[in-house]
Short mmCIF file of C-alpha atoms in Angstrom, two decimals:
data_model
loop_
_atom_site.label_atom_id
_atom_site.label_comp_id
_atom_site.label_asym_id
_atom_site.label_seq_id
_atom_site.Cartn_x
_atom_site.Cartn_y
_atom_site.Cartn_z
CA MET A 1 0.00 0.04 0.03
CA SER A 2 2.79 2.43 0.80
CA GLU A 3 4.33 1.36 -2.67
CA ARG A 4 1.65 3.31 -4.40
CA THR A 5 2.93 6.67 -2.96
CA GLU A 6 6.55 5.81 -3.27
CA ARG A 7 6.63 4.70 -6.90
CA PRO A 8 6.99 8.05 -8.61
CA ARG A 9 10.12 8.86 -6.61
CA GLY A 10 11.33 5.23 -6.70
CA LEU A 11 13.11 5.77 -10.15
CA ALA A 12 14.88 9.01 -9.09
CA ARG A 13 16.05 7.44 -5.94
CA GLY A 14 17.43 4.38 -7.73
CA TRP A 15 19.45 6.74 -9.79
CA LEU A 16 20.64 8.53 -6.64
CA TYR A 17 21.98 5.18 -5.24
CA LEU A 18 23.86 4.71 -8.42
CA LEU A 19 25.48 8.09 -8.16
CA PRO A 20 28.31 7.13 -5.69
CA VAL A 21 29.13 4.15 -7.97
CA LEU A 22 29.39 6.49 -10.94
CA LEU A 23 31.52 9.05 -9.05
CA PHE A 24 33.76 6.26 -7.97
CA ALA A 25 34.09 4.98 -11.49
CA ALA A 26 34.95 8.56 -12.64
CA VAL A 27 37.57 9.08 -9.97
CA GLY A 28 38.89 5.54 -10.68
CA VAL A 29 39.41 6.51 -14.41
CA VAL A 30 41.21 9.82 -13.49
CA LEU A 31 43.55 8.17 -11.19
CA ALA A 32 44.34 5.33 -13.52
CA LEU A 33 45.31 7.83 -16.12
CA GLY A 34 47.44 9.57 -13.55
CA LEU A 35 49.38 6.43 -12.82
CA GLU A 36 50.23 6.08 -16.46
CA ARG A 37 52.06 9.34 -16.63
CA ASP A 38 55.16 10.38 -14.79
CA ALA A 39 54.57 13.50 -12.75
CA ARG A 40 58.24 14.22 -12.55
CA THR A 41 58.68 14.55 -16.28
CA LEU A 42 57.59 18.15 -17.08
CA PRO A 43 56.43 19.11 -20.59
CA SER A 44 58.91 21.78 -21.95
CA VAL A 45 57.48 25.27 -22.53
CA LEU A 46 60.19 25.62 -25.13
CA VAL A 47 58.83 22.89 -27.52
CA ASP A 48 58.09 24.40 -30.84
CA LYS A 49 59.90 27.68 -29.78
CA PRO A 50 63.26 28.86 -31.26
CA ALA A 51 66.24 27.64 -29.27
CA PRO A 52 67.52 29.98 -26.72
CA ALA A 53 70.56 32.35 -27.39
CA PHE A 54 73.77 31.10 -25.80
CA ALA A 55 77.45 30.92 -26.47
CA LEU A 56 79.59 28.39 -24.71
CA PRO A 57 83.41 28.12 -24.61
CA PRO A 58 85.04 24.91 -25.92
CA LEU A 59 86.12 21.97 -23.76
CA PRO A 60 89.80 22.40 -23.51
CA GLY A 61 91.74 19.51 -25.18
CA ARG A 62 89.05 18.87 -27.48
CA ASP A 63 89.08 19.97 -31.15
CA ASP A 64 86.24 22.22 -31.71
CA ARG A 65 85.46 26.02 -31.06
CA GLY A 66 82.72 25.61 -28.49
CA PHE A 67 78.99 25.58 -28.92
CA SER A 68 76.66 28.40 -29.57
CA ARG A 69 73.19 29.28 -30.99
CA ALA A 70 74.72 29.83 -34.34
CA ASP A 71 75.55 26.17 -34.73
CA LEU A 72 71.86 25.23 -34.67
CA GLY A 73 69.63 25.08 -37.64
CA GLY A 74 70.26 24.19 -41.25
CA ALA A 75 70.02 20.44 -40.45
CA VAL A 76 68.02 18.58 -37.67
CA MET A 77 70.24 18.13 -34.70
CA LEU A 78 70.28 16.76 -31.29
CA VAL A 79 71.54 18.86 -28.22
CA ASN A 80 72.52 16.53 -25.20
CA VAL A 81 73.00 17.97 -21.78
CA PHE A 82 75.54 15.88 -20.00
CA ALA A 83 78.03 15.68 -17.18
CA SER A 84 80.81 13.22 -16.26
CA TRP A 85 79.38 13.04 -12.71
CA CYS A 86 75.89 11.85 -14.04
CA VAL A 87 75.52 8.19 -13.93
CA PRO A 88 72.47 7.94 -16.29
CA CYS A 89 74.56 9.88 -18.74
CA ARG A 90 76.87 6.94 -18.85
CA ILE A 91 73.68 4.54 -19.61
CA GLU A 92 72.51 6.71 -22.37
CA HIS A 93 76.01 7.26 -24.06
CA PRO A 94 75.86 4.28 -26.36
CA VAL A 95 72.49 5.45 -27.85
CA LEU A 96 74.06 8.89 -28.64
CA GLU A 97 77.08 7.09 -30.28
CA GLN A 98 74.64 4.94 -32.31
CA LEU A 99 72.94 8.16 -33.51
CA ALA A 100 76.30 9.70 -34.46
CA ARG A 101 77.43 6.79 -36.39
CA GLU A 102 74.17 6.86 -38.45
CA GLY A 103 75.21 10.52 -39.34
CA VAL A 104 72.85 12.41 -36.94
CA VAL A 105 74.57 15.62 -35.66
CA VAL A 106 74.63 15.53 -31.80
CA HIS A 107 75.97 18.54 -30.05
CA ALA A 108 76.42 18.82 -26.18
CA ILE A 109 76.26 21.04 -23.25
CA ASN A 110 78.59 19.92 -20.66
CA TYR A 111 76.67 20.84 -17.53
CA LYS A 112 78.43 22.01 -14.41
CA ASP A 113 81.53 19.78 -14.76
CA ASP A 114 85.13 19.74 -14.29
CA PRO A 115 86.61 20.08 -17.98
CA ARG A 116 89.19 17.49 -17.20
CA ASP A 117 86.60 14.93 -16.10
CA ALA A 118 84.42 15.64 -19.14
CA LEU A 119 87.33 15.23 -21.33
CA SER A 120 88.22 11.77 -19.74
CA PHE A 121 84.53 10.90 -19.85
CA LEU A 122 84.54 11.39 -23.61
CA ARG A 123 87.91 9.67 -24.09
CA THR A 124 86.81 6.66 -22.12
CA LEU A 125 83.26 6.06 -23.44
CA GLY A 126 83.66 7.63 -26.83
CA ASP A 127 82.92 11.08 -28.32
CA PRO A 128 79.57 11.18 -30.44
CA PHE A 129 79.47 15.01 -30.20
CA THR A 130 80.13 17.44 -33.14
CA ARG A 131 80.34 20.50 -30.87
CA VAL A 132 80.72 20.57 -26.99
CA GLY A 133 79.99 23.73 -24.99
CA VAL A 134 81.22 24.07 -21.48
CA ASP A 135 78.47 25.40 -19.05
CA ARG A 136 80.20 25.45 -15.85
CA GLU A 137 77.66 27.72 -14.08
CA GLY A 138 74.68 26.03 -15.65
CA ARG A 139 73.38 29.40 -17.02
CA ALA A 140 72.95 28.18 -20.55
CA ALA A 141 71.11 25.01 -19.29
CA ILE A 142 68.68 27.22 -17.30
CA ASP A 143 67.94 29.09 -20.69
CA TRP A 144 67.14 25.80 -22.08
CA GLY A 145 64.87 24.87 -19.19
CA VAL A 146 66.89 22.09 -18.07
CA TYR A 147 66.21 20.95 -14.54
CA GLY A 148 68.43 17.81 -14.43
CA VAL A 149 70.85 15.95 -16.51
CA PRO A 150 70.67 14.09 -18.73
CA GLU A 151 68.20 16.04 -21.12
CA THR A 152 68.15 15.68 -24.72
CA PHE A 153 66.58 18.20 -27.21
CA VAL A 154 65.73 17.71 -30.86
CA VAL A 155 66.20 21.02 -32.86
CA ASP A 156 64.71 21.21 -36.45
CA ARG A 157 66.30 22.90 -39.61
CA GLU A 158 64.78 26.21 -38.56
CA GLY A 159 66.57 26.18 -35.19
CA ARG A 160 63.36 25.34 -33.26
CA ILE A 161 63.17 23.00 -30.44
CA ARG A 162 60.77 20.18 -31.48
CA TYR A 163 61.11 17.78 -28.66
CA ARG A 164 62.65 17.49 -25.19
CA HIS A 165 63.52 14.08 -23.44
CA VAL A 166 64.30 14.16 -19.76
CA GLY A 167 66.42 11.33 -18.39
CA PRO A 168 68.62 8.95 -20.13
CA LEU A 169 67.81 8.08 -23.85
CA GLN A 170 67.27 4.44 -24.12
CA PRO A 171 67.17 2.10 -27.13
CA ARG A 172 63.32 2.06 -26.96
CA ASP A 173 63.12 5.87 -26.81
CA LEU A 174 65.02 5.95 -29.92
CA GLU A 175 62.75 3.44 -31.85
CA ARG A 176 59.47 5.00 -30.28
CA THR A 177 60.16 8.74 -30.46
CA ILE A 178 63.48 9.95 -31.64
CA ARG A 179 63.71 8.03 -35.00
CA PRO A 180 60.11 8.79 -36.20
CA LEU A 181 60.60 12.42 -35.21
CA LEU A 182 63.95 12.73 -36.98
CA ALA A 183 62.34 10.97 -40.20
CA ARG A 184 59.36 13.47 -39.89
CA LEU A 185 61.65 16.44 -39.68
CA ALA A 186 64.31 15.55 -42.33
CA PRO A 187 62.42 13.27 -44.82
CA MET B 1 60.23 14.12 30.62
CA THR B 2 60.77 13.26 26.82
CA ARG B 3 56.97 13.93 26.39
CA VAL B 4 57.48 17.48 27.37
CA LEU B 5 60.84 17.89 25.58
CA ALA B 6 60.19 16.17 22.29
CA PRO B 7 57.57 18.89 21.08
CA LEU B 8 59.76 21.57 22.39
CA VAL B 9 62.79 20.40 20.43
CA PHE B 10 60.57 19.93 17.37
CA ALA B 11 59.30 23.45 17.55
CA PHE B 12 62.80 24.85 17.97
CA ALA B 13 63.99 22.88 15.11
CA CYS B 14 61.13 24.26 13.03
CA ALA B 15 61.84 27.72 14.13
CA LEU B 16 65.49 27.36 13.31
CA ARG B 17 64.69 25.91 9.85
CA ALA B 18 62.31 28.64 9.07
CA ALA B 19 64.82 31.31 10.20
CA PHE B 20 67.62 29.93 7.78
CA ALA B 21 65.65 28.13 5.08
CA ALA B 22 68.20 26.94 2.63
CA THR B 23 69.58 30.33 1.58
CA ALA B 24 73.23 30.28 2.52
CA PRO B 25 74.76 33.55 4.08
CA ASP B 26 77.08 34.16 1.10
CA GLU B 27 74.06 34.23 -1.27
CA MET B 28 72.44 37.05 0.63
CA LEU B 29 72.16 40.56 -0.75
CA ALA B 30 73.94 43.27 1.27
CA ASP B 31 70.68 45.44 0.98
CA PRO B 32 68.21 44.17 3.58
CA ALA B 33 65.20 45.34 1.74
CA LEU B 34 66.23 43.75 -1.54
CA GLU B 35 67.05 40.53 0.24
CA ALA B 36 63.71 40.47 1.91
CA ARG B 37 62.07 40.83 -1.59
CA ALA B 38 64.44 38.08 -2.89
CA ARG B 39 63.23 35.75 -0.06
CA ALA B 40 59.57 36.54 -0.62
CA LEU B 41 59.95 35.84 -4.27
CA GLY B 42 61.92 32.71 -3.67
CA LYS B 43 59.00 31.46 -1.61
CA GLU B 44 56.65 31.70 -4.62
CA LEU B 45 58.93 29.86 -6.97
CA ARG B 46 58.93 26.07 -7.33
CA CYS B 47 62.16 24.09 -7.10
CA LEU B 48 61.98 21.94 -10.32
CA VAL B 49 64.19 19.19 -8.81
CA CYS B 50 62.27 18.77 -5.54
CA GLN B 51 59.04 19.83 -7.16
CA ASN B 52 56.91 20.52 -3.91
CA GLN B 53 59.50 22.65 -2.24
CA SER B 54 60.12 26.42 -3.04
CA ILE B 55 63.54 27.44 -4.18
CA ASP B 56 63.84 29.27 -0.85
CA ASP B 57 63.35 26.03 0.88
CA SER B 58 65.36 23.67 -1.23
CA ASP B 59 69.02 22.68 -1.00
CA ALA B 60 69.05 21.49 -4.70
CA PRO B 61 71.86 23.00 -6.83
CA LEU B 62 69.44 24.13 -9.19
CA ALA B 63 67.41 25.90 -6.58
CA ARG B 64 70.55 27.70 -5.56
CA ASP B 65 71.13 28.80 -9.18
CA LEU B 66 67.69 30.01 -9.42
CA ARG B 67 68.07 32.01 -6.10
CA ARG B 68 71.11 33.58 -7.50
CA ILE B 69 69.34 34.69 -10.66
CA VAL B 70 66.65 36.11 -8.73
CA ARG B 71 68.91 38.16 -6.52
CA GLU B 72 70.98 39.27 -9.50
CA ARG B 73 68.04 40.45 -11.28
CA LEU B 74 66.47 42.13 -8.39
CA ALA B 75 69.85 43.94 -7.81
CA SER B 76 69.99 45.06 -11.32
CA GLY B 77 66.50 46.68 -10.87
CA ALA B 78 64.09 44.03 -12.31
CA SER B 79 60.65 43.74 -10.90
CA GLU B 80 59.13 40.64 -9.28
CA ALA B 81 56.86 40.24 -12.42
CA GLU B 82 59.69 40.47 -14.84
CA ILE B 83 61.67 37.82 -12.95
CA LYS B 84 58.69 35.48 -12.80
CA ARG B 85 58.14 35.99 -16.46
CA PHE B 86 61.92 35.22 -17.17
CA LEU B 87 61.50 31.80 -15.33
CA VAL B 88 58.07 31.01 -16.70
CA GLU B 89 59.42 31.48 -20.38
CA ARG B 90 62.08 28.67 -19.44
CA TYR B 91 60.18 26.37 -17.08
CA GLY B 92 56.48 27.19 -17.81
CA GLU B 93 53.92 28.15 -15.18
CA PHE B 94 54.78 25.07 -13.20
CA VAL B 95 57.58 27.04 -11.70
CA LEU B 96 55.02 29.29 -9.97
CA LEU B 97 53.82 27.64 -6.78
CA GLU B 98 50.63 29.64 -6.94
CA PRO B 99 49.01 29.20 -10.24
CA PRO B 100 47.82 32.50 -11.95
CA PHE B 101 44.22 33.38 -12.32
CA ALA B 102 43.80 32.85 -15.89
CA PRO B 103 40.99 31.30 -18.26
CA ALA B 104 42.91 28.01 -18.07
CA THR B 105 42.99 27.94 -14.37
CA TRP B 106 39.63 29.49 -13.28
CA LEU B 107 38.19 26.06 -12.81
CA LEU B 108 41.06 25.16 -10.45
CA TRP B 109 40.50 28.42 -8.46
CA ALA B 110 36.61 28.15 -8.43
CA GLY B 111 36.60 24.46 -7.91
CA PRO B 112 36.52 24.53 -4.04
CA PHE B 113 33.66 26.98 -4.05
CA LEU B 114 31.81 25.09 -6.72
CA VAL B 115 31.99 21.89 -4.80
CA ALA B 116 30.91 23.73 -1.61
CA ALA B 117 27.93 25.26 -3.40
CA ALA B 118 26.86 21.95 -4.81
CA GLY B 119 27.05 20.33 -1.47
CA ALA B 120 25.07 23.18 0.14
CA GLY B 121 22.54 22.85 -2.63
CA LEU B 122 22.25 19.08 -2.02
CA VAL B 123 21.82 19.58 1.84
CA LEU B 124 19.27 22.38 1.21
CA GLY B 125 17.27 20.21 -1.10
CA PHE B 126 17.26 17.20 1.24
CA LEU B 127 16.29 19.30 4.21
CA ARG B 128 13.49 20.92 2.17
CA ARG B 129 12.20 17.65 1.00
CA ARG B 130 12.25 16.03 4.51
CA ALA B 131 10.39 19.15 5.89
CA ALA B 132 7.73 18.86 3.17
CA GLY B 133 7.38 15.21 3.68
CA ALA B 134 7.03 15.67 7.44
CA GLU B 135 4.33 18.26 7.06
CA GLU B 136 1.89 16.32 4.81
CA PRO B 137 2.00 12.63 5.22
CA ALA B 138 0.05 10.70 2.50
CA GLU B 139 -3.71 10.43 3.07
CA LEU B 140 -4.92 7.00 3.73
CA ASP B 141 -7.49 5.86 1.23
CA PRO B 142 -10.78 4.29 2.34
CA GLU B 143 -9.42 0.59 1.94
CA GLU B 144 -6.30 1.31 3.97
CA ARG B 145 -8.49 3.05 6.57
CA ARG B 146 -10.59 -0.15 6.77
CA VAL B 147 -7.60 -2.42 7.02
CA LEU B 148 -6.06 -0.23 9.80
CA ALA B 149 -9.41 -0.16 11.75
CA THR B 150 -9.65 -3.97 11.72
CA LEU B 151 -5.97 -4.30 12.78
CA ILE B 152 -6.46 -1.77 15.76
CA ALA B 153 -9.77 -3.64 16.64
CA GLY B 154 -8.06 -7.03 16.65
CA GLU B 155 -5.09 -5.81 18.58
CA SER B 156 -7.09 -4.21 21.45
CA SER B 157 -9.22 -7.29 21.64
CA GLU B 158 -6.01 -9.46 21.98
CA ARG B 159 -4.52 -7.25 24.71
CA ALA B 160 -7.61 -7.18 26.85
CA PRO B 161 -8.85 -10.63 26.76
#
């Protein structure tokens, strides 16, 4: 008998009971997406912007004249920020050498390093770099928006930053992102 | 004894930490007014290495470099807004610990108020419905009245045999 008076509101109430379940599902989806992305990897605001102006002195004992903004552009290039004290840099080094062997121009910013250590790093592990600029104070790196080493940038023929990779470049990064991007930028 | 001492030691450590933060004495500017501005600005800028600390709090080398840049620029006459713009151009708005009030962030700022308003609306609606329900209970139809009368009659006869 009471059902007769309740029925019109019964449907609305059933929906109301479902609401927490729906909310839970929505929160779950958001959190699951959050798990997938690494919060520590920041998107670079410099992507699709021209590379910053900088001029860095050469690494003593290495045969080049340093690395500056004028060296960028004309071809697709990689800019790697490394230091001899940085362990992940050692891990990614073979990947950079692989790219250099394939004819990709790779420049480097040597970040807050003792030039002697940097030189012996390159003599021991191999030297894939076309130009190396010494950034002892880390000022040029700040202009590049660098917040840790290693970081690697892809710069296109117009001298624009097209991609920034935070952390060591691994073979799978090469296959998944770097190579397809290089192929797209320099067909 | 430790129960009394521990909070005191903790409070003292906190005060000490607040007094010194991570800014080393050799980084400080000679002009106290400028140094105060640098400290205030440093508290609003995120250390990108530790991410939930300000550059004023962080011991990370990058935070120290950014503190130095803040001081150099303040000393050369730059305004707080100019320094923030300099850093946002390099690190994005993430470098600002307090997000700016912009079209992209208005939902973020208004969010808590919207949630509170929605909650208040739900509570008000619930209370109003309950009050309305209490005022006018559904009328019994003749059939219900008859059943009820029978039940009451039956019960009273059972109770008083």
